[in-house]
Short mmCIF file of C-alpha atoms in Angstrom, two decimals:
data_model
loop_
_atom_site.label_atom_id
_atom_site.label_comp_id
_atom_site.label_asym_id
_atom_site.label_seq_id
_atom_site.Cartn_x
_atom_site.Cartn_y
_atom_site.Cartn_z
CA UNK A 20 12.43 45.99 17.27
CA UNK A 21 15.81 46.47 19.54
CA UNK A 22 18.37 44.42 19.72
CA UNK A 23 17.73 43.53 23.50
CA UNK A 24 13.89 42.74 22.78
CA UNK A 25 15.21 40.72 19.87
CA UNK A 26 17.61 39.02 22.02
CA UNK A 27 14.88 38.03 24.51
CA UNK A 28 12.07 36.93 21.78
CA UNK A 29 15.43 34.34 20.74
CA UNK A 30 15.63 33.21 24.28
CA UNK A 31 11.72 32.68 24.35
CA UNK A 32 11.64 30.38 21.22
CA UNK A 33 11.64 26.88 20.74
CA UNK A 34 11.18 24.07 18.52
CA UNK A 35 8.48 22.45 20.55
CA UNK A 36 6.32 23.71 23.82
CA UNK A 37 5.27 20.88 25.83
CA UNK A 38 1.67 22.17 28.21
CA UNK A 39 2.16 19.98 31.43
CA UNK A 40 4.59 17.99 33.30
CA UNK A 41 2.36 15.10 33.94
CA UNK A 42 3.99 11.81 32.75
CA UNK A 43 2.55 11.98 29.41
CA UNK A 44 4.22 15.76 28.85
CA UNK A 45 7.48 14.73 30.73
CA UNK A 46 7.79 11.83 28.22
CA UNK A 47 6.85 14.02 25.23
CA UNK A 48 9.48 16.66 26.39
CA UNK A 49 12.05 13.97 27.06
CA UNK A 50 11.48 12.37 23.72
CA UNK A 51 11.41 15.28 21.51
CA UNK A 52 14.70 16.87 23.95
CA UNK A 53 16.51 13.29 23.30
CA UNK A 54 15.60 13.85 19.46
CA UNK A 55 17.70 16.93 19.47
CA UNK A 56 14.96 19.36 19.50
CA UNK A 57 15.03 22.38 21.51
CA UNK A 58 12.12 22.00 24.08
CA UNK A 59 10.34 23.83 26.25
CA UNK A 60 7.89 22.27 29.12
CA UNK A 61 5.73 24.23 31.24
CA UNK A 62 4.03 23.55 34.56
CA UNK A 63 1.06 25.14 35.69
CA UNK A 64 2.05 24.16 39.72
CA UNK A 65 4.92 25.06 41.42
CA UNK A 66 6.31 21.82 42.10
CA UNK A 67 5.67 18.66 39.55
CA UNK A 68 3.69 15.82 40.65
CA UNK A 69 1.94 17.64 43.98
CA UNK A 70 -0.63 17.03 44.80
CA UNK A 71 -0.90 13.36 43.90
CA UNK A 72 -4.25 13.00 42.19
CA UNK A 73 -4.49 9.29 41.14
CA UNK A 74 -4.93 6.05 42.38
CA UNK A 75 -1.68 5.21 41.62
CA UNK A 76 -2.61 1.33 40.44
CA UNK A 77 -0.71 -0.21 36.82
CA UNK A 78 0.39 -2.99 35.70
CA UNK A 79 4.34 -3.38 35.29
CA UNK A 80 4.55 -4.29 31.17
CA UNK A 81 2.04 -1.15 30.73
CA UNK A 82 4.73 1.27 32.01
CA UNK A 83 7.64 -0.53 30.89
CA UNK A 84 6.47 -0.58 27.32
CA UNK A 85 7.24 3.34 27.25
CA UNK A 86 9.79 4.57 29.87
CA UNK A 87 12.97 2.88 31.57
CA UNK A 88 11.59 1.52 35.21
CA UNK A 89 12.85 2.64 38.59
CA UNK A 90 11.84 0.35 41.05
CA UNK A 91 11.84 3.42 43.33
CA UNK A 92 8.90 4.26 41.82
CA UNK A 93 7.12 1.05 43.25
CA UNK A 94 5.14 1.51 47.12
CA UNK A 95 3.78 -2.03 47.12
CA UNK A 96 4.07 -4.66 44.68
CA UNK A 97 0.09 -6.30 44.22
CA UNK A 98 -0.16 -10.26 44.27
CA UNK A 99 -3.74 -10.66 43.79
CA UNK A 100 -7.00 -8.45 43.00
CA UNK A 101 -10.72 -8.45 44.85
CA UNK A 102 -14.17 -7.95 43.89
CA UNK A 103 -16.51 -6.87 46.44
CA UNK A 104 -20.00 -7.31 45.03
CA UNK A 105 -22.78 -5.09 45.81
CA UNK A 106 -24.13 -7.78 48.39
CA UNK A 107 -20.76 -8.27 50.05
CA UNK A 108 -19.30 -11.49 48.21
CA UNK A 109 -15.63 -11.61 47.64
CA UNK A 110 -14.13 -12.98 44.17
CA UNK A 111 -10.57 -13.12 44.40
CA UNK A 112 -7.92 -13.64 41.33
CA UNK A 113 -4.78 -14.48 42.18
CA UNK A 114 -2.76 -15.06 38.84
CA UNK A 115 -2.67 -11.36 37.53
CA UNK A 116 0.04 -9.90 35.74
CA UNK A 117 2.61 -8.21 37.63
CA UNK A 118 1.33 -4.81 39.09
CA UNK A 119 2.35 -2.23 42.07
CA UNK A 120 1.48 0.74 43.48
CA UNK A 121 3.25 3.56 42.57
CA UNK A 122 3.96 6.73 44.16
CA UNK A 123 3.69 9.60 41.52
CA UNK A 124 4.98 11.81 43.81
CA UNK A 125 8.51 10.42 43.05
CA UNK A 126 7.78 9.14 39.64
CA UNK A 127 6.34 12.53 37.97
CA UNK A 128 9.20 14.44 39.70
CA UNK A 129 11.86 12.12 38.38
CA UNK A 130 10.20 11.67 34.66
CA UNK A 131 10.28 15.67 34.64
CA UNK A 132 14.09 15.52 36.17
CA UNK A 133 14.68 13.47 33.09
CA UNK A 134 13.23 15.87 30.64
CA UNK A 135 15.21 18.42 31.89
CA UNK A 136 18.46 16.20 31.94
CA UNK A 137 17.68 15.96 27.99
CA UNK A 138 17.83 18.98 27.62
CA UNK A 139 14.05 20.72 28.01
CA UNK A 140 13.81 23.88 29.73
CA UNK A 141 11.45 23.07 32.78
CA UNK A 142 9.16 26.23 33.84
CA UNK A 143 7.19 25.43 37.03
CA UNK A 144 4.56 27.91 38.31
CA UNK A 145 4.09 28.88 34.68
CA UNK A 146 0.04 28.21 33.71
CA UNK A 147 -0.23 28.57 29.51
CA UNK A 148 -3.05 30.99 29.71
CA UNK A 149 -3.48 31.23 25.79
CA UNK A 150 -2.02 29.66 22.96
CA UNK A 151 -2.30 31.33 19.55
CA UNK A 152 -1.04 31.93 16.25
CA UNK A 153 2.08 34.12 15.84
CA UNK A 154 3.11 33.34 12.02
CA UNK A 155 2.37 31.10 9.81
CA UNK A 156 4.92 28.50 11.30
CA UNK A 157 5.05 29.72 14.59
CA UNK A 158 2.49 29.33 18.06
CA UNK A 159 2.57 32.14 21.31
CA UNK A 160 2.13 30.52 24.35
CA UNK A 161 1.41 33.82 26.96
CA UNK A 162 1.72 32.92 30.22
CA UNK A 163 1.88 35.44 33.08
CA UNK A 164 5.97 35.89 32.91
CA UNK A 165 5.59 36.57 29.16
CA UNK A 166 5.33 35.08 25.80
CA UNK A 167 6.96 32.17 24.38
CA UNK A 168 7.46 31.13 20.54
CA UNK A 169 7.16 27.59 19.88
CA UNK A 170 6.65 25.93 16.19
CA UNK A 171 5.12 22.56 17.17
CA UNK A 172 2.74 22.70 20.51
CA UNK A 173 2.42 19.48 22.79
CA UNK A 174 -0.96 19.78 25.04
CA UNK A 175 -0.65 17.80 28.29
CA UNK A 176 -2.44 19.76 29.63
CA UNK A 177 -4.66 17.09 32.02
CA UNK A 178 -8.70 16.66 32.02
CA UNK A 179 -9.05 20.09 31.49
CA UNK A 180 -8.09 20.40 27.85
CA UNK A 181 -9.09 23.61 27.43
CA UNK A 182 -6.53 24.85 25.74
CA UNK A 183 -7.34 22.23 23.00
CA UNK A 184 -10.50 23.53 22.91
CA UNK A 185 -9.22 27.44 22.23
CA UNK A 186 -7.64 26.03 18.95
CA UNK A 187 -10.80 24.25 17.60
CA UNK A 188 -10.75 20.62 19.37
CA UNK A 189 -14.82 20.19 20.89
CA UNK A 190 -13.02 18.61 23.95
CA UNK A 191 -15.66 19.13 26.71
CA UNK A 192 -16.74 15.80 28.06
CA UNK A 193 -20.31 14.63 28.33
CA UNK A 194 -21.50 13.52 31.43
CA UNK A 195 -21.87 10.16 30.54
CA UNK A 196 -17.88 9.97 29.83
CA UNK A 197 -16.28 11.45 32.98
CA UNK A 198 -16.09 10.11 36.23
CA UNK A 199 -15.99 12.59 39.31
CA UNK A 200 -13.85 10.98 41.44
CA UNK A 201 -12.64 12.08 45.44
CA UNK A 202 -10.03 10.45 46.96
CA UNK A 203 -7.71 9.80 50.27
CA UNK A 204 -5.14 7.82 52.39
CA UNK A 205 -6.03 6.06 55.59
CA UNK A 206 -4.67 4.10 57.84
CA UNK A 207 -5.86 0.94 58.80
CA UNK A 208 -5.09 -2.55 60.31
CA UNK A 209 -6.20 -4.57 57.88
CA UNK A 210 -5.10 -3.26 54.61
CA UNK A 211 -2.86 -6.12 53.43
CA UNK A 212 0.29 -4.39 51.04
CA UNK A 213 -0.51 -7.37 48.22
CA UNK A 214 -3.72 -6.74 47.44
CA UNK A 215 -5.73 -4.70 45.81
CA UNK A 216 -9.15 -3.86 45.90
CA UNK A 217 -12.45 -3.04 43.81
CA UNK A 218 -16.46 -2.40 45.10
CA UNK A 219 -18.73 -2.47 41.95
CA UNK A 220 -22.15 -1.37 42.76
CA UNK A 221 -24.25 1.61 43.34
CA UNK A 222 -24.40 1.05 46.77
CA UNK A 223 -20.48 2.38 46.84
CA UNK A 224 -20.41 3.96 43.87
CA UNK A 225 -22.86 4.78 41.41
CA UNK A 226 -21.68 4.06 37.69
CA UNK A 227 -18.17 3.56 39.25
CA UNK A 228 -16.67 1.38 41.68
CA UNK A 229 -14.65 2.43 44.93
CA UNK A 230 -10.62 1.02 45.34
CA UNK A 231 -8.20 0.34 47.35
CA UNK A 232 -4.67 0.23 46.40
CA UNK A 233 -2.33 -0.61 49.06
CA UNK A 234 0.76 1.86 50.06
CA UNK A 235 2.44 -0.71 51.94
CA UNK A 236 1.05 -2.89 55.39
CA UNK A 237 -1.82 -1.00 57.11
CA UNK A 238 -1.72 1.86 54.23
CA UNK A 239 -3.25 2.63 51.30
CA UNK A 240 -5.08 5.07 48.90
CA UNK A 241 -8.55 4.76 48.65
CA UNK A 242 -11.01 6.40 46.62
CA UNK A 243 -14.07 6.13 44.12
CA UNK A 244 -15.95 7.76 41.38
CA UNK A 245 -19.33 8.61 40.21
CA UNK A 246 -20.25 8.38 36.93
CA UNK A 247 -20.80 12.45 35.52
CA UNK A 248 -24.55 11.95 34.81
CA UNK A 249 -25.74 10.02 37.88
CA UNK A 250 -23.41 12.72 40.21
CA UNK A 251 -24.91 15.21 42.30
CA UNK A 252 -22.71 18.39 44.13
CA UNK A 253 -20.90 16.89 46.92
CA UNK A 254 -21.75 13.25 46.63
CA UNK A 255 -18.25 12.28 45.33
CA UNK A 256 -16.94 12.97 48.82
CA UNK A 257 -19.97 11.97 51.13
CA UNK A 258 -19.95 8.48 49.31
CA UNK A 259 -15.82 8.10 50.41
CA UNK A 260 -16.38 9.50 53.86
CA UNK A 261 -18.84 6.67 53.90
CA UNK A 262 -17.30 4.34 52.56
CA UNK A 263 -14.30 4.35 54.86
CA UNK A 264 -16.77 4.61 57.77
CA UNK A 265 -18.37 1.46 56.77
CA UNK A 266 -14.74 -0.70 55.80
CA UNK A 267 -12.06 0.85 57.50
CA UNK A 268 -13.90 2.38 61.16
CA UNK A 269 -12.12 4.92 63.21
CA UNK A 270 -9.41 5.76 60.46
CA UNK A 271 -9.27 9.50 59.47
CA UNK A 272 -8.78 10.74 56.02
CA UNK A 273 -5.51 11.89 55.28
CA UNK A 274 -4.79 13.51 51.47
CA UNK A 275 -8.36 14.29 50.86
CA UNK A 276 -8.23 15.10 46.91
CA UNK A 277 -10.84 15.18 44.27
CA UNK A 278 -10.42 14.72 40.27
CA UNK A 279 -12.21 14.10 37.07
CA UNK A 280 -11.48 10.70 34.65
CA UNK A 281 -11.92 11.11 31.53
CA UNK A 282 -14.19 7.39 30.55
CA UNK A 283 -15.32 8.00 26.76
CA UNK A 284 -12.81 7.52 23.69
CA UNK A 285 -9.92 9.42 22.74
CA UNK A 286 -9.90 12.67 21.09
CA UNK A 287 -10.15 12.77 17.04
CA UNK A 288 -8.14 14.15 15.56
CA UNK A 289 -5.53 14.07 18.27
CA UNK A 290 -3.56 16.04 15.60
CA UNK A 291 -3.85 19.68 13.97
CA UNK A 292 -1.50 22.11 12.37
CA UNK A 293 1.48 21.49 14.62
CA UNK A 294 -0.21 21.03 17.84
CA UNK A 295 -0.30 17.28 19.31
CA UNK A 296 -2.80 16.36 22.10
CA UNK A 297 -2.07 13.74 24.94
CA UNK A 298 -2.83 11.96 27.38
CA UNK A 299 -5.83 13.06 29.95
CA UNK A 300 -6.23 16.09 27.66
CA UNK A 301 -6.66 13.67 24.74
CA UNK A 302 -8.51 11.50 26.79
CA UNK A 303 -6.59 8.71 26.48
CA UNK A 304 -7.57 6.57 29.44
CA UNK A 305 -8.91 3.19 29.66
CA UNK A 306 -12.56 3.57 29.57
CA UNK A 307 -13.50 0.76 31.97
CA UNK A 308 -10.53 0.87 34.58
CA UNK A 309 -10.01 4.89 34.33
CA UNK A 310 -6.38 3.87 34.26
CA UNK A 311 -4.06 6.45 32.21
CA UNK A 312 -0.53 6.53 33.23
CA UNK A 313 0.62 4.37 30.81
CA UNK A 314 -1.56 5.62 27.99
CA UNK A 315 -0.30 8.87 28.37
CA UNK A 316 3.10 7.80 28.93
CA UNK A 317 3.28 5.51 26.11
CA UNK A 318 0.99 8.19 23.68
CA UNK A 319 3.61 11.24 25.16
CA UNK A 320 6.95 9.45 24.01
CA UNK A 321 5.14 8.84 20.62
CA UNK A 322 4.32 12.33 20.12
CA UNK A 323 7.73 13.67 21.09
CA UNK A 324 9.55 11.22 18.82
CA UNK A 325 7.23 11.85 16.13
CA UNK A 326 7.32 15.72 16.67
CA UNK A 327 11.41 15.43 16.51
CA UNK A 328 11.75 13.30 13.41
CA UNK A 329 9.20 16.29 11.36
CA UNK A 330 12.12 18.48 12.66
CA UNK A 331 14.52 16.33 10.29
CA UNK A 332 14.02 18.82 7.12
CA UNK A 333 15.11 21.44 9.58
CA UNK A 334 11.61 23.21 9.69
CA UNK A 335 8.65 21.42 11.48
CA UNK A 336 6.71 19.21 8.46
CA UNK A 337 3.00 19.49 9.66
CA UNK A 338 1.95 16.44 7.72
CA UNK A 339 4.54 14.26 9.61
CA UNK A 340 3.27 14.80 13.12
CA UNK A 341 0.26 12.74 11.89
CA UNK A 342 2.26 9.60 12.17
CA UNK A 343 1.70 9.69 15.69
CA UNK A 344 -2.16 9.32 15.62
CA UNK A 345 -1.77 6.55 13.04
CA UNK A 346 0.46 4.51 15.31
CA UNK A 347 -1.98 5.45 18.29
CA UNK A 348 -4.81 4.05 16.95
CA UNK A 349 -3.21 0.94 16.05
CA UNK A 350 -2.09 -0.15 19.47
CA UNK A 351 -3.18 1.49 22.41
CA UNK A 352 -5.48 3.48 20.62
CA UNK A 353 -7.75 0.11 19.36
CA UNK A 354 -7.57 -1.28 22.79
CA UNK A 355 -9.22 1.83 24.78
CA UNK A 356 -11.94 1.84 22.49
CA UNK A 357 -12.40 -1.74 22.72
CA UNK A 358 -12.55 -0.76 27.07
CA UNK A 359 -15.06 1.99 25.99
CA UNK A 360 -17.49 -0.82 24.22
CA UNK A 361 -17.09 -2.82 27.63
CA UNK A 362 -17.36 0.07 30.04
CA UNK A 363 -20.83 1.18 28.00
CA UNK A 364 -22.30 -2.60 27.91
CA UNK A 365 -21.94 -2.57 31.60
CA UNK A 366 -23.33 0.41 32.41
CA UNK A 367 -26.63 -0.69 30.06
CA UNK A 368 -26.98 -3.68 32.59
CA UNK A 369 -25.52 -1.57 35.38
CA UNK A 370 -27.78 -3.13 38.23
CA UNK A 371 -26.81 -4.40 41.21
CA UNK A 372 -28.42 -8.02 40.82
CA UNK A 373 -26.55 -8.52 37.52
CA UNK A 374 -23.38 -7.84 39.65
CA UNK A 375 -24.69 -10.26 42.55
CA UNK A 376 -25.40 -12.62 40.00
CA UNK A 377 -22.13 -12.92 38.35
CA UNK A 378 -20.37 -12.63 41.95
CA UNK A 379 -22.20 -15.84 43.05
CA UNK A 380 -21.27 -17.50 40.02
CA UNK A 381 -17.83 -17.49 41.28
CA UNK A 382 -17.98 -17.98 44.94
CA UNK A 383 -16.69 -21.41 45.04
CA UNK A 384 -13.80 -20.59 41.91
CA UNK A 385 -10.55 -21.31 42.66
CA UNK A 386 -8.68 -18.10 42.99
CA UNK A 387 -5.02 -19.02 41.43
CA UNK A 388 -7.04 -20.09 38.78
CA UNK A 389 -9.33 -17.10 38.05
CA UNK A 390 -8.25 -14.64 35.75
CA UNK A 391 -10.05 -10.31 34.40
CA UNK A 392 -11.29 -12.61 31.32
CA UNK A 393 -12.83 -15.30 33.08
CA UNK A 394 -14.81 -13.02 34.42
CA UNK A 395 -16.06 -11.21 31.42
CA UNK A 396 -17.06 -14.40 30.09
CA UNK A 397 -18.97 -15.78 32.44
CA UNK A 398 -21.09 -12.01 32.26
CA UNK A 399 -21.19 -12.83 28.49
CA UNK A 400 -21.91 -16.86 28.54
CA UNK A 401 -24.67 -15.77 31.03
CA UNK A 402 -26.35 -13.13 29.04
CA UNK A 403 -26.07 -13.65 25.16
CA UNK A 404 -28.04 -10.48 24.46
CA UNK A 405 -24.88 -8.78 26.05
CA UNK A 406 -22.09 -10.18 23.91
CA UNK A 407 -24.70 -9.07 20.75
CA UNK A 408 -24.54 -5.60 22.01
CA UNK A 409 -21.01 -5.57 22.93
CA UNK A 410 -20.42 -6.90 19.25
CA UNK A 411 -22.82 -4.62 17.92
CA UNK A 412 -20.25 -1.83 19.93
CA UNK A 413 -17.16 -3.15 18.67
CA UNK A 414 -18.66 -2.68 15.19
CA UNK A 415 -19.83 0.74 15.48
CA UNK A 416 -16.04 1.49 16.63
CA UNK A 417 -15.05 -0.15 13.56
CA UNK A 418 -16.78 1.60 11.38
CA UNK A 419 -16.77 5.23 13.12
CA UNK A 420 -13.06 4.34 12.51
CA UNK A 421 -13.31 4.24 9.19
CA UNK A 422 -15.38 7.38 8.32
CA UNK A 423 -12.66 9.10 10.87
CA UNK A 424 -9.91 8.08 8.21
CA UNK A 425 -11.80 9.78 5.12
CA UNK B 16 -24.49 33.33 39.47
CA UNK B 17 -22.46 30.75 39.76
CA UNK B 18 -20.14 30.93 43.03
CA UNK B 19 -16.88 29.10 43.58
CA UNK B 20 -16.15 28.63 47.58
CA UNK B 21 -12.36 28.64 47.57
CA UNK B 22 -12.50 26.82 50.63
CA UNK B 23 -13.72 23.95 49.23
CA UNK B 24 -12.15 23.80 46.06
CA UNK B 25 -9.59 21.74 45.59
CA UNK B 26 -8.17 22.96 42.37
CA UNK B 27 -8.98 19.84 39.85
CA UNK B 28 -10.25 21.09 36.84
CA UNK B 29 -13.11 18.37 36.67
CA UNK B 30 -15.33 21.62 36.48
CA UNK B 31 -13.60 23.29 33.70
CA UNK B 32 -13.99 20.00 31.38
CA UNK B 33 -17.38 19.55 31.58
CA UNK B 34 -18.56 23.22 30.68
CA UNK B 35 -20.11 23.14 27.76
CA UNK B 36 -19.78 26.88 27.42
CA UNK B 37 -15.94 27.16 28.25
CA UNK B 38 -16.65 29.78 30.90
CA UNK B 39 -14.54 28.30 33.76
CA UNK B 40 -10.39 28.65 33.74
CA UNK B 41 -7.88 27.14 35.94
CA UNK B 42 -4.78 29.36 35.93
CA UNK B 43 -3.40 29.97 39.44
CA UNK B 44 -7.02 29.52 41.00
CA UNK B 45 -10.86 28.84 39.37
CA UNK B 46 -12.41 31.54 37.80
CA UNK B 47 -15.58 31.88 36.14
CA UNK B 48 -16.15 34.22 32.99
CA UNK B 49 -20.08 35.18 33.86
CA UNK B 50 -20.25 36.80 30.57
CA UNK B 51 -20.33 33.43 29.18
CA UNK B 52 -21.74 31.18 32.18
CA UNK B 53 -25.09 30.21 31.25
CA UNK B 54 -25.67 28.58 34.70
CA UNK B 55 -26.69 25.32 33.36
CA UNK B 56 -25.51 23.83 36.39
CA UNK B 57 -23.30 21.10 34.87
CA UNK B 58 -20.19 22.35 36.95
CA UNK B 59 -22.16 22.37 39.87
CA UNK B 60 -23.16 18.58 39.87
CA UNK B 61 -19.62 16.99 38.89
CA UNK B 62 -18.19 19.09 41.43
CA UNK B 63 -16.88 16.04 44.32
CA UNK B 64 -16.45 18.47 46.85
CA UNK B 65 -19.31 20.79 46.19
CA UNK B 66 -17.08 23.71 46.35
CA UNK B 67 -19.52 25.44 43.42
CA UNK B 68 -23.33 26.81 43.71
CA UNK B 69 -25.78 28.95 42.03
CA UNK B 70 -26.65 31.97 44.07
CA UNK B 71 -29.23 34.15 43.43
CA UNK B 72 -29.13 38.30 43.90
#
């Protein structure tokens, strides 16, 4: 080997490679950066955070919990939340914990800008093609400008995970646990900026629901998603063109964008010989809401603080990186699987009358007063046989948890 | 063969994580490996825009 070639292979080798500049690998770069590691985080697209693929909904203590808040991130701050049923009755809850719409566009750009302020070497327009073993203690990530050396990898790599996959994870999704979803912006008089939102049914979206989350007065995103297994080519985007025919008439579709939500439980083991998943590529979403931003960003800060502190003996300590599933499972972790148990109980009584049912039970409840568990209960109080099965569910997580430790 | 109309694909990678044969890859754009499709159709019915289709010749 020359000198110059040796020179370069220095230049190309880090402690840890971050795969993605979504928020989950812009907190992991940030985190492991601010840890004193030497980072490196790629980006398949040119420019972070476009094109927006989200519906951009969260609740404020869900993304405070992991990164400092910039209330520039916020479009419209929500008030209250609406059910349409499948038969057109409105429940309305108007005591919900503090949420907004965010726009990503700003958000993902700054988190990345904050990575890079830390110290991480940013590479946009740079897809990971590969990632393989060089050494013993070192992974090749080849992209088209070259090879870099890395000795702890961090996939973000989104829904895709296929990456993962190439280094033994069985990450491909069953169609039962993603949802195909195609959204939009429109325009429209009466989108209200403090509310949001939600049509259960199959009538606007089978084994999904359909949303709108409001950009600010007479704006807002608006999309749905099928459930994999009852999805057919196409349908994703017929049901939204539909959909805004039938609610919002004479409004065009601006943004028209289509993604996949990961909606079954998160990845084990999300750790493996120095590589870390997160986020969408761990599937780390909430498996009745589809919401992941601050799963990822919460499970991407873990990882890169964890990945730092195995740095501490100087070379990267395998066995330490594992701290970062343990203290995933234990918070957010335990509650997505708990959203998994609900998501699959519903879908078991997923029939329109059951939703009509529980919809009528509340049409004369007082809104201020109504709150997400009320509503769950009532399902529950209504239909015993339910809250067995849902039990039944919670157990089976239990104990699938248990055989996972062994 | 499975056929990917560029057109209408918008580049999300729902596709790719459903193939149970890892024969789809997002770099720059979708591609398909046909040495390892098996055409089981799965990418073609999570597809939202229906940007992929089985042709036959």
């Amino acid at each position: 080997m020359n000198g110059a070639h040796m020179n370069e292979t220095k230049q190309r080798t880090f402690d840890i490679a971050v795969v993605g500049a979504g928020p989950a690998g812009s907190m992991a770069a940030l985190y492991a950066a601010t840890g004193g590691r030497n980072v490196c985080l790629f980006e398949r697209k040119q420019t972070v955070g476009i094109p927006v693929r989200c519906g951009e909904g969260i609740g404020l203590k869900g993304i405070s919990a992991s990164a400092e808040f910039d209330r520039r991130w916020v479009q419209a701050t929500i008030r209250k939340a609406c059910f349409m049923s499948p038969g057109g009755r409105t429940v309305t809850l108007e005591d919900i914990e503090e949420s907004c719409i965010l726009d990503r566009e700003i958000m993902d750009r700054d988190l990345a800008l904050r990575a890079e302020s830390a110290g991480a070497v940013l590479l946009c327009g740079t897809p990971v093609l590969s990632v393989s073993r060089s050494d013993r203690a070192l992974y090749r990530c080849t992209t088209p400008a070259g090879d870099y050396f890395a000795s702890c990898v961090i996939l973000a790599e989104g829904v895709e995970s296929r990456l993962a996959r190439s280094l033994g994870w069985d990450t491909s999704l069953a169609l039962s646990d993603i949802e195909s979803c195609a959204f939009c912006r429109i325009r429209h008089p009466s989108i209200q900026s403090d509310a949001v939102w939600f049509y259960v049914g199959s009538t606007y979206a089978p084994g999904g629901f359909a949303w709108v989350f409001p950009r600010a007065e007479g704006w807002a995103n608006v999309g749905l998603g099928l459930l994999g297994s009852l999805c057919e080519s196409g349908k994703p985007q017929q049901f939204l063109e539909r959909f805004v025919e039938r609610f919002f008439p004479g409004s065009s579709l601006t943004d028209l964008h289509c993604g996949g939500v990961p909606v079954g439980k998160w990845v084990k083991p999300l750790v493996r010989d120095g590589v870390m998943l997160v986020g969408d590529a761990a599937r780390q979403v909430n498996s009745l809401s589809g919401a992941g931003i601050a799963y990822g960003m919460y499970a991407g800060r873990l990882a890169g603080q964890t990945a730092a502190r195995a740095f501490e003996t100087g070379t990267c300590d395998y066995r330490r990186l594992a701290d970062y599933e343990k203290a995933w499972a234990k918070h957010l972790g335990k509650q997505q699987l708990r959203s998994y148990a609900l998501k699959t109980m519903l879908l078991l009584k997923n029939n329109d009358a059951f939703l009509e049912r529980i919809a009528r039970s509340f049409e004369h409840a007082d809104p201020s007063r109504l709150k997400y568990v009320a509503l769950f209960l009532r399902a529950f109080a209504r239909h015993p046989l339910l809250l067995l099965k849902a039990w039944r569910l919670f157990g089976a997580n239990r104990a699938g948890r248990r055989t996972g430790d062994t | 063969m499975l056929t990917i109309d560029k057109d209408k694909c918008d580049e999300c990678a729902t596709c790719v994580a459903v193939c149970p044969a890892d024969a789809l890859c997002l770099a720059q754009h979708l591609s398909v490996d046909t040495g390892r499709c098996t055409e089981c159709g799965t990418c073609v019915k999570v597809c939202a825009f229906g940007a992929l289709s089985h042709t036959t010749e």
